[in-house]
PDB file of C-alpha atoms in Angstrom:
ATOM      1  CA  GLY A  10      76.697 149.995 -18.859  1.00  0.00           C
ATOM      2  CA  GLU A  11      76.484 147.615 -21.737  1.00  0.00           C
ATOM      3  CA  SER A  12      78.738 144.587 -21.577  1.00  0.00           C
ATOM      4  CA  VAL A  13      79.554 141.467 -23.357  1.00  0.00           C
ATOM      5  CA  GLY A  14      81.024 138.776 -21.159  1.00  0.00           C
ATOM      6  CA  LEU A  15      81.971 135.117 -21.147  1.00  0.00           C
ATOM      7  CA  HIS A  16      81.038 132.486 -18.581  1.00  0.00           C
ATOM      8  CA  LEU A  17      84.414 130.554 -18.508  1.00  0.00           C
ATOM      9  CA  PRO A  18      87.888 131.899 -19.038  1.00  0.00           C
ATOM     10  CA  THR A  19      89.428 128.464 -19.928  1.00  0.00           C
ATOM     11  CA  LEU A  20      87.916 125.392 -21.667  1.00  0.00           C
ATOM     12  CA  SER A  21      89.827 122.168 -22.036  1.00  0.00           C
ATOM     13  CA  VAL A  22      88.547 119.507 -24.429  1.00  0.00           C
ATOM     14  CA  GLN A  23      89.831 116.213 -25.804  1.00  0.00           C
ATOM     15  CA  GLU A  24      90.713 116.172 -29.436  1.00  0.00           C
ATOM     16  CA  GLY A  25      87.709 114.975 -31.406  1.00  0.00           C
ATOM     17  CA  ASP A  26      85.218 116.099 -28.885  1.00  0.00           C
ATOM     18  CA  ASN A  27      82.764 118.986 -29.428  1.00  0.00           C
ATOM     19  CA  SER A  28      83.425 122.330 -27.830  1.00  0.00           C
ATOM     20  CA  ILE A  29      80.916 124.839 -26.615  1.00  0.00           C
ATOM     21  CA  ILE A  30      81.910 128.372 -25.807  1.00  0.00           C
ATOM     22  CA  ASN A  31      79.325 130.635 -24.254  1.00  0.00           C
ATOM     23  CA  CYS A  32      78.808 134.382 -24.207  1.00  0.00           C
ATOM     24  CA  ALA A  33      76.297 136.599 -22.443  1.00  0.00           C
ATOM     25  CA  TYR A  34      75.421 140.086 -23.703  1.00  0.00           C
ATOM     26  CA  SER A  35      73.384 142.728 -21.984  1.00  0.00           C
ATOM     27  CA  ASN A  36      72.486 145.103 -24.871  1.00  0.00           C
ATOM     28  CA  SER A  37      69.023 144.016 -26.110  1.00  0.00           C
ATOM     29  CA  ALA A  38      69.375 146.541 -29.035  1.00  0.00           C
ATOM     30  CA  SER A  39      72.403 144.662 -30.501  1.00  0.00           C
ATOM     31  CA  ASP A  40      71.569 143.243 -33.859  1.00  0.00           C
ATOM     32  CA  TYR A  41      74.734 141.647 -35.088  1.00  0.00           C
ATOM     33  CA  PHE A  42      77.184 139.333 -33.333  1.00  0.00           C
ATOM     34  CA  ILE A  43      80.535 137.923 -34.404  1.00  0.00           C
ATOM     35  CA  TRP A  44      82.786 135.227 -33.084  1.00  0.00           C
ATOM     36  CA  TYR A  45      86.546 135.746 -33.485  1.00  0.00           C
ATOM     37  CA  LYS A  46      89.446 133.388 -32.990  1.00  0.00           C
ATOM     38  CA  GLN A  47      92.786 134.727 -31.868  1.00  0.00           C
ATOM     39  CA  GLU A  48      95.888 132.581 -31.993  1.00  0.00           C
ATOM     40  CA  SER A  49      99.027 133.510 -30.195  1.00  0.00           C
ATOM     41  CA  GLY A  50     100.817 136.438 -31.666  1.00  0.00           C
ATOM     42  CA  LYS A  51      98.106 137.094 -34.206  1.00  0.00           C
ATOM     43  CA  GLY A  52      95.140 139.486 -34.639  1.00  0.00           C
ATOM     44  CA  PRO A  53      91.541 138.291 -34.165  1.00  0.00           C
ATOM     45  CA  GLN A  54      90.260 136.324 -37.186  1.00  0.00           C
ATOM     46  CA  PHE A  55      86.578 136.205 -38.135  1.00  0.00           C
ATOM     47  CA  ILE A  56      84.921 132.804 -37.608  1.00  0.00           C
ATOM     48  CA  ILE A  57      81.230 133.202 -37.975  1.00  0.00           C
ATOM     49  CA  ASP A  58      78.489 135.838 -37.538  1.00  0.00           C
ATOM     50  CA  ILE A  59      74.815 135.963 -36.819  1.00  0.00           C
ATOM     51  CA  ARG A  60      72.146 138.627 -37.091  1.00  0.00           C
ATOM     52  CA  SER A  61      69.455 139.117 -34.520  1.00  0.00           C
ATOM     53  CA  ASN A  62      66.742 137.890 -36.871  1.00  0.00           C
ATOM     54  CA  MET A  63      68.320 134.359 -36.744  1.00  0.00           C
ATOM     55  CA  ASP A  64      68.572 131.701 -34.028  1.00  0.00           C
ATOM     56  CA  LYS A  65      71.226 129.611 -35.602  1.00  0.00           C
ATOM     57  CA  ARG A  66      73.886 129.755 -38.248  1.00  0.00           C
ATOM     58  CA  GLN A  67      76.239 127.009 -39.393  1.00  0.00           C
ATOM     59  CA  GLY A  68      79.682 127.144 -40.990  1.00  0.00           C
ATOM     60  CA  GLN A  69      82.290 124.613 -41.540  1.00  0.00           C
ATOM     61  CA  ARG A  70      82.535 122.665 -38.272  1.00  0.00           C
ATOM     62  CA  VAL A  71      81.143 125.671 -36.360  1.00  0.00           C
ATOM     63  CA  THR A  72      77.627 126.642 -35.287  1.00  0.00           C
ATOM     64  CA  VAL A  73      76.529 129.805 -33.619  1.00  0.00           C
ATOM     65  CA  LEU A  74      73.352 129.814 -31.555  1.00  0.00           C
ATOM     66  CA  LEU A  75      71.625 132.992 -30.450  1.00  0.00           C
ATOM     67  CA  ASN A  76      69.015 133.044 -27.651  1.00  0.00           C
ATOM     68  CA  LYS A  77      67.633 136.523 -27.528  1.00  0.00           C
ATOM     69  CA  THR A  78      65.259 135.780 -24.733  1.00  0.00           C
ATOM     70  CA  VAL A  79      68.079 135.249 -22.334  1.00  0.00           C
ATOM     71  CA  LYS A  80      70.712 137.325 -24.203  1.00  0.00           C
ATOM     72  CA  HIS A  81      73.030 134.410 -24.807  1.00  0.00           C
ATOM     73  CA  LEU A  82      75.237 133.403 -27.591  1.00  0.00           C
ATOM     74  CA  SER A  83      77.262 130.215 -28.014  1.00  0.00           C
ATOM     75  CA  LEU A  84      79.806 128.845 -30.385  1.00  0.00           C
ATOM     76  CA  GLN A  85      79.954 125.176 -31.024  1.00  0.00           C
ATOM     77  CA  ILE A  86      82.992 123.587 -32.642  1.00  0.00           C
ATOM     78  CA  ALA A  87      82.536 120.000 -33.851  1.00  0.00           C
ATOM     79  CA  ALA A  88      85.346 117.513 -33.643  1.00  0.00           C
ATOM     80  CA  THR A  89      87.745 119.901 -32.126  1.00  0.00           C
ATOM     81  CA  GLN A  90      91.289 119.735 -33.402  1.00  0.00           C
ATOM     82  CA  PRO A  91      94.610 120.926 -32.010  1.00  0.00           C
ATOM     83  CA  GLY A  92      94.541 123.801 -34.485  1.00  0.00           C
ATOM     84  CA  ASP A  93      91.428 125.065 -32.763  1.00  0.00           C
ATOM     85  CA  SER A  94      93.438 125.891 -29.658  1.00  0.00           C
ATOM     86  CA  ALA A  95      93.186 129.676 -29.321  1.00  0.00           C
ATOM     87  CA  VAL A  96      91.292 132.430 -27.481  1.00  0.00           C
ATOM     88  CA  TYR A  97      87.736 132.894 -28.679  1.00  0.00           C
ATOM     89  CA  PHE A  98      85.892 136.260 -28.400  1.00  0.00           C
ATOM     90  CA  CYS A  99      82.320 137.140 -28.938  1.00  0.00           C
ATOM     91  CA  ALA A 100      81.639 140.600 -30.143  1.00  0.00           C
ATOM     92  CA  GLU A 101      78.600 142.772 -30.790  1.00  0.00           C
ATOM     93  CA  TRP A 102      77.922 145.907 -32.735  1.00  0.00           C
ATOM     94  CA  VAL A 103      75.990 148.011 -30.252  1.00  0.00           C
ATOM     95  CA  GLY A 104      72.680 148.793 -31.878  1.00  0.00           C
ATOM     96  CA  GLY A 105      70.484 151.697 -31.694  1.00  0.00           C
ATOM     97  CA  GLY A 106      72.884 153.924 -33.632  1.00  0.00           C
ATOM     98  CA  GLY A 107      75.908 152.794 -31.745  1.00  0.00           C
ATOM     99  CA  ASN A 108      79.140 152.585 -33.619  1.00  0.00           C
ATOM    100  CA  LYS A 109      81.193 150.345 -31.409  1.00  0.00           C
ATOM    101  CA  LEU A 110      82.207 146.774 -31.971  1.00  0.00           C
ATOM    102  CA  THR A 111      82.396 145.608 -28.379  1.00  0.00           C
ATOM    103  CA  PHE A 112      84.315 142.457 -27.292  1.00  0.00           C
ATOM    104  CA  GLY A 113      84.036 140.006 -24.423  1.00  0.00           C
ATOM    105  CA  THR A 114      87.077 139.127 -22.374  1.00  0.00           C
ATOM    106  CA  GLY A 115      87.655 135.905 -24.192  1.00  0.00           C
ATOM    107  CA  THR A 116      87.740 132.109 -23.535  1.00  0.00           C
ATOM    108  CA  GLN A 117      90.963 130.181 -23.883  1.00  0.00           C
ATOM    109  CA  LEU A 118      90.273 126.838 -25.633  1.00  0.00           C
ATOM    110  CA  LYS A 119      92.776 124.178 -25.069  1.00  0.00           C
ATOM    111  CA  VAL A 120      92.701 120.981 -26.996  1.00  0.00           C
ATOM    112  CA  GLU A 121      94.251 117.992 -25.263  1.00  0.00           C
ATOM    113  CA  LEU A 122      95.608 115.135 -27.392  1.00  0.00           C
TER     114      LEU A 122
ATOM    115  CA  GLU B  14      95.237 140.269 -50.864  1.00  0.00           C
ATOM    116  CA  ALA B  15      92.817 142.038 -48.480  1.00  0.00           C
ATOM    117  CA  GLN B  16      94.558 143.158 -45.464  1.00  0.00           C
ATOM    118  CA  VAL B  17      95.046 145.521 -42.621  1.00  0.00           C
ATOM    119  CA  THR B  18      98.703 146.479 -42.047  1.00  0.00           C
ATOM    120  CA  GLN B  19     100.106 147.919 -38.813  1.00  0.00           C
ATOM    121  CA  ASN B  20     103.620 149.302 -38.259  1.00  0.00           C
ATOM    122  CA  PRO B  21     105.660 148.752 -36.259  1.00  0.00           C
ATOM    123  CA  ARG B  22     104.930 145.256 -34.884  1.00  0.00           C
ATOM    124  CA  TYR B  23     107.092 145.877 -31.858  1.00  0.00           C
ATOM    125  CA  LEU B  24     108.076 149.063 -30.278  1.00  0.00           C
ATOM    126  CA  ILE B  25     109.862 149.961 -27.025  1.00  0.00           C
ATOM    127  CA  THR B  26     109.991 153.639 -26.135  1.00  0.00           C
ATOM    128  CA  VAL B  27     110.506 155.900 -23.224  1.00  0.00           C
ATOM    129  CA  THR B  28     107.969 157.892 -21.261  1.00  0.00           C
ATOM    130  CA  GLY B  29     107.040 161.110 -22.918  1.00  0.00           C
ATOM    131  CA  LYS B  30     108.592 160.501 -26.364  1.00  0.00           C
ATOM    132  CA  LYS B  31     105.854 160.990 -28.965  1.00  0.00           C
ATOM    133  CA  LEU B  32     105.173 157.994 -31.288  1.00  0.00           C
ATOM    134  CA  THR B  33     102.867 157.052 -34.075  1.00  0.00           C
ATOM    135  CA  VAL B  34     101.568 153.637 -34.964  1.00  0.00           C
ATOM    136  CA  THR B  35     100.383 153.387 -38.515  1.00  0.00           C
ATOM    137  CA  CYS B  36      97.496 151.456 -39.891  1.00  0.00           C
ATOM    138  CA  SER B  37      96.506 151.054 -43.528  1.00  0.00           C
ATOM    139  CA  GLN B  38      93.841 148.877 -45.172  1.00  0.00           C
ATOM    140  CA  ASN B  39      93.412 148.130 -48.864  1.00  0.00           C
ATOM    141  CA  MET B  40      89.735 147.189 -48.846  1.00  0.00           C
ATOM    142  CA  ASN B  41      88.293 150.731 -49.335  1.00  0.00           C
ATOM    143  CA  HIS B  42      86.534 150.341 -45.930  1.00  0.00           C
ATOM    144  CA  GLU B  43      84.796 153.274 -44.474  1.00  0.00           C
ATOM    145  CA  TYR B  44      85.042 152.256 -40.821  1.00  0.00           C
ATOM    146  CA  MET B  45      88.293 151.859 -38.938  1.00  0.00           C
ATOM    147  CA  SER B  46      89.127 151.598 -35.257  1.00  0.00           C
ATOM    148  CA  TRP B  47      91.864 151.052 -32.789  1.00  0.00           C
ATOM    149  CA  TYR B  48      91.809 148.627 -29.845  1.00  0.00           C
ATOM    150  CA  ARG B  49      94.116 147.809 -27.071  1.00  0.00           C
ATOM    151  CA  GLN B  50      94.303 144.344 -25.522  1.00  0.00           C
ATOM    152  CA  ASP B  51      95.386 143.736 -22.009  1.00  0.00           C
ATOM    153  CA  PRO B  52      95.280 140.543 -20.015  1.00  0.00           C
ATOM    154  CA  GLY B  53      91.966 139.879 -18.397  1.00  0.00           C
ATOM    155  CA  LEU B  54      90.371 142.946 -20.026  1.00  0.00           C
ATOM    156  CA  GLY B  55      89.847 141.751 -23.541  1.00  0.00           C
ATOM    157  CA  LEU B  56      89.818 144.156 -26.470  1.00  0.00           C
ATOM    158  CA  ARG B  57      88.907 147.721 -25.655  1.00  0.00           C
ATOM    159  CA  GLN B  58      88.128 150.324 -28.221  1.00  0.00           C
ATOM    160  CA  ILE B  59      90.276 153.470 -28.138  1.00  0.00           C
ATOM    161  CA  TYR B  60      88.968 155.463 -31.184  1.00  0.00           C
ATOM    162  CA  TYR B  61      87.009 154.797 -34.306  1.00  0.00           C
ATOM    163  CA  SER B  62      86.357 156.509 -37.535  1.00  0.00           C
ATOM    164  CA  MET B  63      83.233 156.256 -39.669  1.00  0.00           C
ATOM    165  CA  ASN B  64      84.846 157.950 -42.696  1.00  0.00           C
ATOM    166  CA  VAL B  65      87.451 160.435 -43.785  1.00  0.00           C
ATOM    167  CA  GLU B  66      87.666 163.336 -41.260  1.00  0.00           C
ATOM    168  CA  VAL B  67      85.103 161.662 -38.985  1.00  0.00           C
ATOM    169  CA  THR B  68      86.464 160.290 -35.834  1.00  0.00           C
ATOM    170  CA  ASP B  69      85.069 159.616 -32.317  1.00  0.00           C
ATOM    171  CA  LYS B  70      86.150 158.356 -28.997  1.00  0.00           C
ATOM    172  CA  GLY B  71      85.721 154.755 -27.962  1.00  0.00           C
ATOM    173  CA  ASP B  72      85.848 153.378 -24.450  1.00  0.00           C
ATOM    174  CA  VAL B  73      89.462 154.269 -23.488  1.00  0.00           C
ATOM    175  CA  PRO B  74      90.561 157.394 -25.514  1.00  0.00           C
ATOM    176  CA  GLU B  75      92.653 159.109 -22.858  1.00  0.00           C
ATOM    177  CA  GLY B  76      96.212 159.640 -23.908  1.00  0.00           C
ATOM    178  CA  TYR B  77      95.601 158.805 -27.524  1.00  0.00           C
ATOM    179  CA  LYS B  78      94.893 160.787 -30.701  1.00  0.00           C
ATOM    180  CA  VAL B  79      93.951 159.703 -34.227  1.00  0.00           C
ATOM    181  CA  SER B  80      93.496 161.243 -37.615  1.00  0.00           C
ATOM    182  CA  ARG B  81      91.689 160.175 -40.790  1.00  0.00           C
ATOM    183  CA  LYS B  82      92.946 162.230 -43.592  1.00  0.00           C
ATOM    184  CA  GLU B  83      92.608 159.503 -46.129  1.00  0.00           C
ATOM    185  CA  LYS B  84      90.294 156.496 -46.364  1.00  0.00           C
ATOM    186  CA  ARG B  85      92.959 153.913 -46.178  1.00  0.00           C
ATOM    187  CA  ASN B  86      95.067 155.205 -43.231  1.00  0.00           C
ATOM    188  CA  PHE B  87      94.192 155.625 -39.636  1.00  0.00           C
ATOM    189  CA  PRO B  88      97.293 156.390 -37.525  1.00  0.00           C
ATOM    190  CA  LEU B  89      97.259 156.161 -33.699  1.00  0.00           C
ATOM    191  CA  ILE B  90      99.273 158.880 -32.060  1.00  0.00           C
ATOM    192  CA  LEU B  91     100.576 158.907 -28.460  1.00  0.00           C
ATOM    193  CA  GLU B  92     101.716 162.469 -27.795  1.00  0.00           C
ATOM    194  CA  SER B  93     103.343 161.633 -24.430  1.00  0.00           C
ATOM    195  CA  PRO B  94     103.401 157.898 -23.811  1.00  0.00           C
ATOM    196  CA  SER B  95     103.265 156.635 -20.264  1.00  0.00           C
ATOM    197  CA  PRO B  96     103.922 153.106 -18.890  1.00  0.00           C
ATOM    198  CA  ASN B  97     100.180 152.407 -18.410  1.00  0.00           C
ATOM    199  CA  GLN B  98      99.968 152.552 -22.246  1.00  0.00           C
ATOM    200  CA  THR B  99     102.097 149.379 -22.477  1.00  0.00           C
ATOM    201  CA  SER B 100      99.813 147.087 -24.315  1.00  0.00           C
ATOM    202  CA  LEU B 101      98.980 145.185 -27.465  1.00  0.00           C
ATOM    203  CA  TYR B 102      97.315 147.360 -30.059  1.00  0.00           C
ATOM    204  CA  PHE B 103      95.125 146.307 -32.917  1.00  0.00           C
ATOM    205  CA  CYS B 104      93.775 148.301 -35.829  1.00  0.00           C
ATOM    206  CA  ALA B 105      90.604 147.057 -37.545  1.00  0.00           C
ATOM    207  CA  SER B 106      88.518 148.021 -40.499  1.00  0.00           C
ATOM    208  CA  SER B 107      85.038 147.133 -41.939  1.00  0.00           C
ATOM    209  CA  ASP B 108      82.994 148.183 -44.832  1.00  0.00           C
ATOM    210  CA  ARG B 109      80.555 149.811 -42.452  1.00  0.00           C
ATOM    211  CA  ARG B 110      79.138 149.106 -39.001  1.00  0.00           C
ATOM    212  CA  ASN B 111      77.282 145.884 -38.451  1.00  0.00           C
ATOM    213  CA  THR B 112      79.594 143.895 -40.662  1.00  0.00           C
ATOM    214  CA  GLU B 113      82.669 141.744 -40.270  1.00  0.00           C
ATOM    215  CA  ALA B 114      85.787 143.638 -39.050  1.00  0.00           C
ATOM    216  CA  PHE B 115      89.215 142.790 -40.294  1.00  0.00           C
ATOM    217  CA  PHE B 116      92.137 143.064 -37.886  1.00  0.00           C
ATOM    218  CA  GLY B 117      95.830 143.892 -38.351  1.00  0.00           C
ATOM    219  CA  GLN B 118      98.515 141.685 -36.806  1.00  0.00           C
ATOM    220  CA  GLY B 119      98.972 143.889 -33.861  1.00  0.00           C
ATOM    221  CA  THR B 120     101.648 146.230 -32.418  1.00  0.00           C
ATOM    222  CA  ARG B 121     103.202 145.337 -29.054  1.00  0.00           C
ATOM    223  CA  LEU B 122     104.161 148.599 -27.348  1.00  0.00           C
ATOM    224  CA  THR B 123     106.329 148.861 -24.241  1.00  0.00           C
ATOM    225  CA  VAL B 124     106.763 152.189 -22.564  1.00  0.00           C
ATOM    226  CA  VAL B 125     109.532 152.363 -19.989  1.00  0.00           C
TER     227      VAL B 125
END
C-alpha cells in the first residue's frame, strides 16, 4: 500500500546548528506535501508546504526540498533553537482522486544547549 | 480567531459506555477528518468528510462512527468503546483537499 515514512525516529542537534529531517513517500501520484510540527500536548501545527511542481520552497528559517525522482522530501531548519524541539511529521494528500491526508510516523527533534 | 475546537480534552471511560467527542471549526471549511495518534504509529485517519452529509472511511474506521449534519461540526462517536481505542484523537479541517489542514488540540481518551 501507499506509505509515507521517515528515515530516523530521533534527531539530536546542537543549538545554532542546522537540522535536516527526511521523509520518503511512495505514492508517485501525490501532488501536495506538508510539514507539521507537534509540541508536547498540542495538535500538529503547519510549518511549510510544497506542491509537486516545485523542487524547493523557503519560509522563515525553514526550507522544504522535494526530489520527485527518488520520492524524497526534506525539511531544513536553519540555526535550530530550543523552541524547535518537537516531533516533525511529513504528510501528503494522496493524489489521483484520493481524499486522505496521510502522515509519516514522525521524527523527534531534540535541541541540545 | 480561526480554530478547531475539540471536547473534551481528557476522558476516562469504561468499556462499552457510549461516548461522543465533539469537533467544531469556525473557518467554514468543507473538509474535516478524525485521526488517532498512537506511539510509533503516527497519525492514522479514522474518518473524513468532504462536505455536509458526505462521510467516508479512513484507514482505521472500525469501532467508530461520525456524522456531518452541519458544516462546522464533525462529532466522533464510539458506540461501545474498548481498551484498544485508548489513544490521542485529533480533529482536523481544511478548505478542501490538497490544502493546509488545521488541527484541534486533541482528546486523550482512556478506556478501562
